Amino acid sequence: MAYNLLKGKKGIIFGALDANSIAWKTAERVHEEGGEFVLTNAPIAMRMGQINELAEKTNSKIIPADATNEDDLKNLVEKSMEILGGKLDFVLHSIGMSVNVRKGRHYTDENYSFTEKGWDVSALSFHKVMQSLYKAEAMNQWGSIVALTYMAAQRTFPDYNDMADNKAYLESVARSFGYFFGKEHKVRVNTISQSPTPTTAGQGVKGFDGFINYAEKMSPLGNATADDCANYTVSLFSDLTRKVTMQNLFHDGGFSNTGVSQEVIDEFSE
């Protein structure tokens, strides 16, 4: 059901790869709610995914951009405002990558050049995106910027590897930049700490099936799906959440506040 929550609003969505990705689901929901947007991803990710299909479905333009490259981001912001006919109301940062995870390097045996690359893509890119928006004065007042994170930023999940450090940095950037964006431009900046979700990137984490099954048993409402996250993101893009900023918002079916569930107790009592 659509409510026209984003009618007349314009933005940029980073990270849509395929129909499993949260960015993809969010783009579909933003379109349903009347929002217009430019889709963007790194050129290599675009070759791997089906972003052209999403662009056609949502009547959107695509601008390739490496989110770690300041020149690419400057061009993206300028071209997006040209295409959309003015300043932006929302931006979704849905980007994450760990070369150490991909290469099977244990957290205690990191290749630091891999670490730096993953940090740049997954975390520092959020600062670069916002700095590009800030310098260009590209956001309308009461606009909303959202990045996706995970609870491993606060608690240890052994196989999440250096992505946990990246997410902790990402959340800190949201708070710090959120202060300046709010104070000077009335723009909101928040992160959504999502349940483990079977996206293409998420399934690359070792032991993911056990991860997601455990979270399902621990969460009173069950895991939040990619569709659920898209709905929540739409609410943060809308005018209904104008005074919500600098927050890390847990969207995980109650997992983050559950010490232990009866299902988990029963599992270990058998």
PDB file of C-alpha atoms in Angstrom:
ATOM      1  CA  MET A   1       0.000   0.000   0.000  1.00  0.00           C
ATOM      2  CA  ALA A   2       1.330   3.438  -0.945  1.00  0.00           C
ATOM      3  CA  TYR A   3       0.677   6.674   0.953  1.00  0.00           C
ATOM      4  CA  ASN A   4       2.448   9.242  -1.274  1.00  0.00           C
ATOM      5  CA  LEU A   5       4.895   9.844   1.588  1.00  0.00           C
ATOM      6  CA  LEU A   6       7.638  10.943  -0.806  1.00  0.00           C
ATOM      7  CA  LYS A   7       5.603  12.749  -3.443  1.00  0.00           C
ATOM      8  CA  GLY A   8       7.736  15.525  -4.921  1.00  0.00           C
ATOM      9  CA  LYS A   9      10.914  14.381  -3.144  1.00  0.00           C
ATOM     10  CA  LYS A  10      14.152  13.686  -5.006  1.00  0.00           C
ATOM     11  CA  GLY A  11      17.334  11.852  -4.118  1.00  0.00           C
ATOM     12  CA  ILE A  12      20.173   9.448  -4.790  1.00  0.00           C
ATOM     13  CA  ILE A  13      20.246   5.731  -3.986  1.00  0.00           C
ATOM     14  CA  PHE A  14      23.664   4.078  -3.699  1.00  0.00           C
ATOM     15  CA  GLY A  15      24.256   0.349  -3.880  1.00  0.00           C
ATOM     16  CA  ALA A  16      21.405  -1.350  -5.753  1.00  0.00           C
ATOM     17  CA  LEU A  17      22.953  -4.516  -7.193  1.00  0.00           C
ATOM     18  CA  ASP A  18      20.154  -7.011  -7.732  1.00  0.00           C
ATOM     19  CA  ALA A  19      16.663  -7.808  -6.476  1.00  0.00           C
ATOM     20  CA  ASN A  20      18.087  -9.208  -3.203  1.00  0.00           C
ATOM     21  CA  SER A  21      19.700  -5.928  -2.170  1.00  0.00           C
ATOM     22  CA  ILE A  22      18.137  -3.565   0.352  1.00  0.00           C
ATOM     23  CA  ALA A  23      18.944  -0.602  -1.901  1.00  0.00           C
ATOM     24  CA  TRP A  24      16.968  -2.272  -4.709  1.00  0.00           C
ATOM     25  CA  LYS A  25      13.953  -2.856  -2.455  1.00  0.00           C
ATOM     26  CA  THR A  26      14.207   0.705  -1.153  1.00  0.00           C
ATOM     27  CA  ALA A  27      14.272   2.115  -4.685  1.00  0.00           C
ATOM     28  CA  GLU A  28      11.094   0.209  -5.497  1.00  0.00           C
ATOM     29  CA  ARG A  29       9.349   1.500  -2.367  1.00  0.00           C
ATOM     30  CA  VAL A  30      10.531   5.091  -2.868  1.00  0.00           C
ATOM     31  CA  HIS A  31       9.148   4.946  -6.405  1.00  0.00           C
ATOM     32  CA  GLU A  32       5.823   3.608  -5.111  1.00  0.00           C
ATOM     33  CA  GLU A  33       5.671   6.470  -2.614  1.00  0.00           C
ATOM     34  CA  GLY A  34       6.130   9.085  -5.334  1.00  0.00           C
ATOM     35  CA  GLY A  35       9.852   9.804  -4.963  1.00  0.00           C
ATOM     36  CA  GLU A  36      12.244  10.341  -7.866  1.00  0.00           C
ATOM     37  CA  PHE A  37      15.902   9.393  -7.755  1.00  0.00           C
ATOM     38  CA  VAL A  38      19.159   8.718  -9.487  1.00  0.00           C
ATOM     39  CA  LEU A  39      20.659   5.258  -9.072  1.00  0.00           C
ATOM     40  CA  THR A  40      24.399   4.879  -8.630  1.00  0.00           C
ATOM     41  CA  ASN A  41      26.958   2.180  -8.003  1.00  0.00           C
ATOM     42  CA  ALA A  42      30.599   1.510  -8.738  1.00  0.00           C
ATOM     43  CA  PRO A  43      31.209   0.549 -12.382  1.00  0.00           C
ATOM     44  CA  ILE A  44      32.403  -2.955 -11.420  1.00  0.00           C
ATOM     45  CA  ALA A  45      29.289  -3.545  -9.279  1.00  0.00           C
ATOM     46  CA  MET A  46      27.096  -2.373 -12.134  1.00  0.00           C
ATOM     47  CA  ARG A  47      28.620  -4.955 -14.439  1.00  0.00           C
ATOM     48  CA  MET A  48      27.844  -7.668 -11.880  1.00  0.00           C
ATOM     49  CA  GLY A  49      24.262  -6.600 -11.174  1.00  0.00           C
ATOM     50  CA  GLN A  50      21.013  -5.840 -12.971  1.00  0.00           C
ATOM     51  CA  ILE A  51      20.683  -2.123 -12.195  1.00  0.00           C
ATOM     52  CA  ASN A  52      19.418  -1.299 -15.713  1.00  0.00           C
ATOM     53  CA  GLU A  53      16.332  -3.384 -15.017  1.00  0.00           C
ATOM     54  CA  LEU A  54      15.655  -1.391 -11.833  1.00  0.00           C
ATOM     55  CA  ALA A  55      16.187   1.920 -13.624  1.00  0.00           C
ATOM     56  CA  GLU A  56      13.645   0.980 -16.265  1.00  0.00           C
ATOM     57  CA  LYS A  57      11.147  -0.195 -13.656  1.00  0.00           C
ATOM     58  CA  THR A  58      11.411   3.010 -11.615  1.00  0.00           C
ATOM     59  CA  ASN A  59      11.920   5.417 -14.532  1.00  0.00           C
ATOM     60  CA  SER A  60      15.305   6.421 -13.117  1.00  0.00           C
ATOM     61  CA  LYS A  61      18.624   7.509 -14.553  1.00  0.00           C
ATOM     62  CA  ILE A  62      21.908   5.787 -13.672  1.00  0.00           C
ATOM     63  CA  ILE A  63      25.143   7.636 -12.955  1.00  0.00           C
ATOM     64  CA  PRO A  64      28.145   5.336 -12.339  1.00  0.00           C
ATOM     65  CA  ALA A  65      30.318   6.538  -9.476  1.00  0.00           C
ATOM     66  CA  ASP A  66      33.053   5.165  -7.268  1.00  0.00           C
ATOM     67  CA  ALA A  67      31.952   6.320  -3.795  1.00  0.00           C
ATOM     68  CA  THR A  68      35.598   6.470  -2.689  1.00  0.00           C
ATOM     69  CA  ASN A  69      36.482   8.939  -5.452  1.00  0.00           C
ATOM     70  CA  GLU A  70      35.793  12.608  -4.687  1.00  0.00           C
ATOM     71  CA  ASP A  71      35.714  13.647  -8.358  1.00  0.00           C
ATOM     72  CA  ASP A  72      33.165  10.932  -9.126  1.00  0.00           C
ATOM     73  CA  LEU A  73      31.015  12.057  -6.209  1.00  0.00           C
ATOM     74  CA  LYS A  74      31.198  15.722  -7.204  1.00  0.00           C
ATOM     75  CA  ASN A  75      30.052  14.789 -10.710  1.00  0.00           C
ATOM     76  CA  LEU A  76      27.318  12.535  -9.304  1.00  0.00           C
ATOM     77  CA  VAL A  77      25.880  15.272  -7.100  1.00  0.00           C
ATOM     78  CA  GLU A  78      25.984  17.902  -9.851  1.00  0.00           C
ATOM     79  CA  LYS A  79      24.469  15.631 -12.514  1.00  0.00           C
ATOM     80  CA  SER A  80      21.798  14.343 -10.117  1.00  0.00           C
ATOM     81  CA  MET A  81      20.589  17.873  -9.397  1.00  0.00           C
ATOM     82  CA  GLU A  82      20.524  18.584 -13.139  1.00  0.00           C
ATOM     83  CA  ILE A  83      18.516  15.437 -13.891  1.00  0.00           C
ATOM     84  CA  LEU A  84      16.125  15.860 -10.967  1.00  0.00           C
ATOM     85  CA  GLY A  85      15.716  19.592 -11.397  1.00  0.00           C
ATOM     86  CA  GLY A  86      16.933  20.892  -8.071  1.00  0.00           C
ATOM     87  CA  LYS A  87      18.276  20.059  -4.652  1.00  0.00           C
ATOM     88  CA  LEU A  88      17.932  16.653  -3.035  1.00  0.00           C
ATOM     89  CA  ASP A  89      15.641  15.447  -0.244  1.00  0.00           C
ATOM     90  CA  PHE A  90      17.074  12.003   0.493  1.00  0.00           C
ATOM     91  CA  VAL A  91      20.192   9.877   0.037  1.00  0.00           C
ATOM     92  CA  LEU A  92      20.672   6.175   0.811  1.00  0.00           C
ATOM     93  CA  HIS A  93      24.197   4.843   1.406  1.00  0.00           C
ATOM     94  CA  SER A  94      23.968   1.064   1.067  1.00  0.00           C
ATOM     95  CA  ILE A  95      27.572   0.087   0.378  1.00  0.00           C
ATOM     96  CA  GLY A  96      29.824  -2.433   2.087  1.00  0.00           C
ATOM     97  CA  MET A  97      32.753  -4.621   1.165  1.00  0.00           C
ATOM     98  CA  SER A  98      35.582  -6.446   2.933  1.00  0.00           C
ATOM     99  CA  VAL A  99      38.464  -7.756   0.861  1.00  0.00           C
ATOM    100  CA  ASN A 100      39.712  -9.672   3.916  1.00  0.00           C
ATOM    101  CA  VAL A 101      36.388 -11.528   4.081  1.00  0.00           C
ATOM    102  CA  ARG A 102      36.427 -12.211   0.351  1.00  0.00           C
ATOM    103  CA  LYS A 103      39.977 -13.529   0.508  1.00  0.00           C
ATOM    104  CA  GLY A 104      39.354 -15.628   3.623  1.00  0.00           C
ATOM    105  CA  ARG A 105      41.767 -13.673   5.837  1.00  0.00           C
ATOM    106  CA  HIS A 106      41.059 -14.133   9.542  1.00  0.00           C
ATOM    107  CA  TYR A 107      40.627 -11.056  11.759  1.00  0.00           C
ATOM    108  CA  THR A 108      43.903 -11.927  13.515  1.00  0.00           C
ATOM    109  CA  ASP A 109      45.737 -12.151  10.186  1.00  0.00           C
ATOM    110  CA  GLU A 110      44.515  -9.152   8.214  1.00  0.00           C
ATOM    111  CA  ASN A 111      46.148  -7.893   5.074  1.00  0.00           C
ATOM    112  CA  TYR A 112      46.126  -4.190   5.913  1.00  0.00           C
ATOM    113  CA  SER A 113      45.969  -3.023   2.330  1.00  0.00           C
ATOM    114  CA  PHE A 114      42.771  -5.099   2.106  1.00  0.00           C
ATOM    115  CA  THR A 115      41.614  -3.516   5.385  1.00  0.00           C
ATOM    116  CA  GLU A 116      42.169   0.011   4.096  1.00  0.00           C
ATOM    117  CA  LYS A 117      40.274  -0.712   0.881  1.00  0.00           C
ATOM    118  CA  GLY A 118      37.322  -2.176   2.762  1.00  0.00           C
ATOM    119  CA  TRP A 119      37.284   0.736   5.216  1.00  0.00           C
ATOM    120  CA  ASP A 120      37.345   3.247   2.362  1.00  0.00           C
ATOM    121  CA  VAL A 121      34.446   1.560   0.537  1.00  0.00           C
ATOM    122  CA  SER A 122      32.326   0.654   3.550  1.00  0.00           C
ATOM    123  CA  ALA A 123      32.833   3.565   5.938  1.00  0.00           C
ATOM    124  CA  LEU A 124      34.950   6.498   4.801  1.00  0.00           C
ATOM    125  CA  SER A 125      32.847   6.668   1.632  1.00  0.00           C
ATOM    126  CA  PHE A 126      29.918   7.777   3.803  1.00  0.00           C
ATOM    127  CA  HIS A 127      31.901  10.797   4.930  1.00  0.00           C
ATOM    128  CA  LYS A 128      32.974  11.477   1.334  1.00  0.00           C
ATOM    129  CA  VAL A 129      29.372  11.295   0.129  1.00  0.00           C
ATOM    130  CA  MET A 130      28.155  13.701   2.790  1.00  0.00           C
ATOM    131  CA  GLN A 131      31.079  16.069   2.331  1.00  0.00           C
ATOM    132  CA  SER A 132      30.298  16.219  -1.386  1.00  0.00           C
ATOM    133  CA  LEU A 133      26.638  16.963  -0.646  1.00  0.00           C
ATOM    134  CA  TYR A 134      27.568  19.507   2.029  1.00  0.00           C
ATOM    135  CA  LYS A 135      30.052  21.449  -0.097  1.00  0.00           C
ATOM    136  CA  ALA A 136      27.642  21.578  -3.029  1.00  0.00           C
ATOM    137  CA  GLU A 137      24.789  22.663  -0.703  1.00  0.00           C
ATOM    138  CA  ALA A 138      22.880  19.929  -2.498  1.00  0.00           C
ATOM    139  CA  MET A 139      20.382  19.002   0.246  1.00  0.00           C
ATOM    140  CA  ASN A 140      17.068  20.720   0.858  1.00  0.00           C
ATOM    141  CA  GLN A 141      16.208  21.657   4.432  1.00  0.00           C
ATOM    142  CA  TRP A 142      14.678  18.724   6.332  1.00  0.00           C
ATOM    143  CA  GLY A 143      16.323  16.320   3.926  1.00  0.00           C
ATOM    144  CA  SER A 144      17.332  12.869   5.135  1.00  0.00           C
ATOM    145  CA  ILE A 145      20.518  10.834   4.694  1.00  0.00           C
ATOM    146  CA  VAL A 146      20.516   7.172   5.739  1.00  0.00           C
ATOM    147  CA  ALA A 147      23.269   4.538   5.817  1.00  0.00           C
ATOM    148  CA  LEU A 148      22.903   0.832   6.550  1.00  0.00           C
ATOM    149  CA  THR A 149      24.860  -0.784   9.363  1.00  0.00           C
ATOM    150  CA  TYR A 150      24.863  -3.888  11.555  1.00  0.00           C
ATOM    151  CA  MET A 151      24.981  -4.654  15.250  1.00  0.00           C
ATOM    152  CA  ALA A 152      28.527  -6.030  14.972  1.00  0.00           C
ATOM    153  CA  ALA A 153      29.526  -2.385  15.437  1.00  0.00           C
ATOM    154  CA  GLN A 154      28.572  -2.813  19.126  1.00  0.00           C
ATOM    155  CA  ARG A 155      28.906  -6.552  19.794  1.00  0.00           C
ATOM    156  CA  THR A 156      31.330  -9.200  18.636  1.00  0.00           C
ATOM    157  CA  PHE A 157      30.386 -11.603  15.866  1.00  0.00           C
ATOM    158  CA  PRO A 158      33.623 -13.530  15.120  1.00  0.00           C
ATOM    159  CA  ASP A 159      33.160 -14.092  11.392  1.00  0.00           C
ATOM    160  CA  TYR A 160      32.042 -10.527  10.620  1.00  0.00           C
ATOM    161  CA  ASN A 161      35.735  -9.697  10.598  1.00  0.00           C
ATOM    162  CA  ASP A 162      36.895  -6.142   9.839  1.00  0.00           C
ATOM    163  CA  MET A 163      33.421  -5.192   8.627  1.00  0.00           C
ATOM    164  CA  ALA A 164      32.553  -4.745  12.310  1.00  0.00           C
ATOM    165  CA  ASP A 165      35.206  -2.031  12.591  1.00  0.00           C
ATOM    166  CA  ASN A 166      33.966  -0.437   9.375  1.00  0.00           C
ATOM    167  CA  LYS A 167      30.398  -0.276  10.678  1.00  0.00           C
ATOM    168  CA  ALA A 168      31.532   1.264  13.976  1.00  0.00           C
ATOM    169  CA  TYR A 169      33.332   3.982  12.009  1.00  0.00           C
ATOM    170  CA  LEU A 170      30.307   4.476   9.755  1.00  0.00           C
ATOM    171  CA  GLU A 171      28.027   5.040  12.758  1.00  0.00           C
ATOM    172  CA  SER A 172      30.459   7.550  14.239  1.00  0.00           C
ATOM    173  CA  VAL A 173      30.538   9.486  10.965  1.00  0.00           C
ATOM    174  CA  ALA A 174      26.735   9.647  11.007  1.00  0.00           C
ATOM    175  CA  ARG A 175      26.751  11.232  14.465  1.00  0.00           C
ATOM    176  CA  SER A 176      29.570  13.658  13.749  1.00  0.00           C
ATOM    177  CA  PHE A 177      28.445  14.812  10.315  1.00  0.00           C
ATOM    178  CA  GLY A 178      24.844  14.695  11.490  1.00  0.00           C
ATOM    179  CA  TYR A 179      25.586  17.443  13.996  1.00  0.00           C
ATOM    180  CA  PHE A 180      26.933  19.834  11.363  1.00  0.00           C
ATOM    181  CA  PHE A 181      24.348  18.958   8.707  1.00  0.00           C
ATOM    182  CA  GLY A 182      21.561  19.435  11.240  1.00  0.00           C
ATOM    183  CA  LYS A 183      22.872  22.629  12.795  1.00  0.00           C
ATOM    184  CA  GLU A 184      23.649  24.393   9.544  1.00  0.00           C
ATOM    185  CA  HIS A 185      21.227  22.929   6.989  1.00  0.00           C
ATOM    186  CA  LYS A 186      18.456  21.174   8.974  1.00  0.00           C
ATOM    187  CA  VAL A 187      19.387  17.859   7.323  1.00  0.00           C
ATOM    188  CA  ARG A 188      18.958  14.553   9.176  1.00  0.00           C
ATOM    189  CA  VAL A 189      21.612  11.824   9.233  1.00  0.00           C
ATOM    190  CA  ASN A 190      20.858   8.369  10.645  1.00  0.00           C
ATOM    191  CA  THR A 191      21.993   4.767  10.390  1.00  0.00           C
ATOM    192  CA  ILE A 192      19.738   1.707  10.344  1.00  0.00           C
ATOM    193  CA  SER A 193      21.134  -1.324  12.143  1.00  0.00           C
ATOM    194  CA  GLN A 194      19.422  -4.046  10.155  1.00  0.00           C
ATOM    195  CA  SER A 195      18.862  -7.738  10.916  1.00  0.00           C
ATOM    196  CA  PRO A 196      21.190 -10.116   9.057  1.00  0.00           C
ATOM    197  CA  THR A 197      19.666 -10.119   5.588  1.00  0.00           C
ATOM    198  CA  PRO A 198      20.318 -12.587   2.735  1.00  0.00           C
ATOM    199  CA  THR A 199      21.646 -10.025   0.264  1.00  0.00           C
ATOM    200  CA  THR A 200      24.394 -10.921  -2.203  1.00  0.00           C
ATOM    201  CA  ALA A 201      26.969  -9.212   0.038  1.00  0.00           C
ATOM    202  CA  GLY A 202      25.561 -10.601   3.299  1.00  0.00           C
ATOM    203  CA  GLN A 203      25.712 -14.190   2.122  1.00  0.00           C
ATOM    204  CA  GLY A 204      29.443 -13.769   1.551  1.00  0.00           C
ATOM    205  CA  VAL A 205      30.044 -13.751   5.326  1.00  0.00           C
ATOM    206  CA  LYS A 206      31.275 -17.102   6.677  1.00  0.00           C
ATOM    207  CA  GLY A 207      28.607 -18.983   8.632  1.00  0.00           C
ATOM    208  CA  PHE A 208      25.833 -16.693   7.385  1.00  0.00           C
ATOM    209  CA  ASP A 209      23.117 -19.359   7.526  1.00  0.00           C
ATOM    210  CA  GLY A 210      23.847 -20.042  11.190  1.00  0.00           C
ATOM    211  CA  PHE A 211      23.986 -16.306  11.779  1.00  0.00           C
ATOM    212  CA  ILE A 212      20.546 -15.643  10.325  1.00  0.00           C
ATOM    213  CA  ASN A 213      18.903 -18.668  11.962  1.00  0.00           C
ATOM    214  CA  TYR A 214      20.238 -17.700  15.390  1.00  0.00           C
ATOM    215  CA  ALA A 215      18.982 -14.122  14.960  1.00  0.00           C
ATOM    216  CA  GLU A 216      15.563 -15.438  13.955  1.00  0.00           C
ATOM    217  CA  LYS A 217      15.366 -17.508  17.149  1.00  0.00           C
ATOM    218  CA  MET A 218      16.551 -14.587  19.275  1.00  0.00           C
ATOM    219  CA  SER A 219      14.237 -11.906  17.855  1.00  0.00           C
ATOM    220  CA  PRO A 220      10.720 -11.685  19.361  1.00  0.00           C
ATOM    221  CA  LEU A 221       9.339 -10.400  16.055  1.00  0.00           C
ATOM    222  CA  GLY A 222      11.693 -12.408  13.866  1.00  0.00           C
ATOM    223  CA  ASN A 223      14.295 -10.975  11.518  1.00  0.00           C
ATOM    224  CA  ALA A 224      13.496  -7.818   9.567  1.00  0.00           C
ATOM    225  CA  THR A 225      13.556  -8.529   5.831  1.00  0.00           C
ATOM    226  CA  ALA A 226      14.931  -6.350   3.039  1.00  0.00           C
ATOM    227  CA  ASP A 227      11.347  -5.286   2.274  1.00  0.00           C
ATOM    228  CA  ASP A 228      10.838  -4.343   5.929  1.00  0.00           C
ATOM    229  CA  CYS A 229      14.026  -2.275   5.832  1.00  0.00           C
ATOM    230  CA  ALA A 230      12.862  -0.517   2.666  1.00  0.00           C
ATOM    231  CA  ASN A 231       9.662   0.497   4.453  1.00  0.00           C
ATOM    232  CA  TYR A 232      11.588   1.777   7.451  1.00  0.00           C
ATOM    233  CA  THR A 233      13.947   3.749   5.217  1.00  0.00           C
ATOM    234  CA  VAL A 234      10.969   5.367   3.481  1.00  0.00           C
ATOM    235  CA  SER A 235       9.690   6.493   6.883  1.00  0.00           C
ATOM    236  CA  LEU A 236      13.066   8.130   7.582  1.00  0.00           C
ATOM    237  CA  PHE A 237      13.019   9.852   4.203  1.00  0.00           C
ATOM    238  CA  SER A 238       9.521  11.183   4.862  1.00  0.00           C
ATOM    239  CA  ASP A 239       8.446  14.315   6.712  1.00  0.00           C
ATOM    240  CA  LEU A 240       7.072  12.139   9.529  1.00  0.00           C
ATOM    241  CA  THR A 241      10.562  11.818  11.089  1.00  0.00           C
ATOM    242  CA  ARG A 242      11.822  15.399  10.800  1.00  0.00           C
ATOM    243  CA  LYS A 243      13.336  15.533  14.283  1.00  0.00           C
ATOM    244  CA  VAL A 244      15.121  12.168  14.162  1.00  0.00           C
ATOM    245  CA  THR A 245      18.838  12.610  13.566  1.00  0.00           C
ATOM    246  CA  MET A 246      22.275  11.333  14.652  1.00  0.00           C
ATOM    247  CA  GLN A 247      20.658   8.053  15.684  1.00  0.00           C
ATOM    248  CA  ASN A 248      21.655   4.442  15.167  1.00  0.00           C
ATOM    249  CA  LEU A 249      18.217   2.867  14.801  1.00  0.00           C
ATOM    250  CA  PHE A 250      17.946  -0.860  15.457  1.00  0.00           C
ATOM    251  CA  HIS A 251      15.653  -2.547  12.968  1.00  0.00           C
ATOM    252  CA  ASP A 252      16.035  -6.147  13.989  1.00  0.00           C
ATOM    253  CA  GLY A 253      12.803  -7.552  15.421  1.00  0.00           C
ATOM    254  CA  GLY A 254      13.991  -6.911  18.976  1.00  0.00           C
ATOM    255  CA  PHE A 255      17.249  -8.862  18.702  1.00  0.00           C
ATOM    256  CA  SER A 256      19.358  -5.991  20.065  1.00  0.00           C
ATOM    257  CA  ASN A 257      17.481  -5.902  23.396  1.00  0.00           C
ATOM    258  CA  THR A 258      17.028  -9.638  23.912  1.00  0.00           C
ATOM    259  CA  GLY A 259      19.430 -11.307  26.330  1.00  0.00           C
ATOM    260  CA  VAL A 260      18.301 -14.812  25.480  1.00  0.00           C
ATOM    261  CA  SER A 261      15.104 -16.231  24.010  1.00  0.00           C
ATOM    262  CA  GLN A 262      13.196 -19.321  25.091  1.00  0.00           C
ATOM    263  CA  GLU A 263      13.925 -20.899  21.703  1.00  0.00           C
ATOM    264  CA  VAL A 264      17.666 -20.582  22.276  1.00  0.00           C
ATOM    265  CA  ILE A 265      17.363 -21.933  25.826  1.00  0.00           C
ATOM    266  CA  ASP A 266      15.370 -24.908  24.512  1.00  0.00           C
ATOM    267  CA  GLU A 267      18.026 -25.519  21.835  1.00  0.00           C
ATOM    268  CA  PHE A 268      20.734 -25.895  24.478  1.00  0.00           C
ATOM    269  CA  SER A 269      18.555 -27.806  26.936  1.00  0.00           C
ATOM    270  CA  GLU A 270      17.849 -30.737  24.632  1.00  0.00           C
TER     271      GLU A 270
END
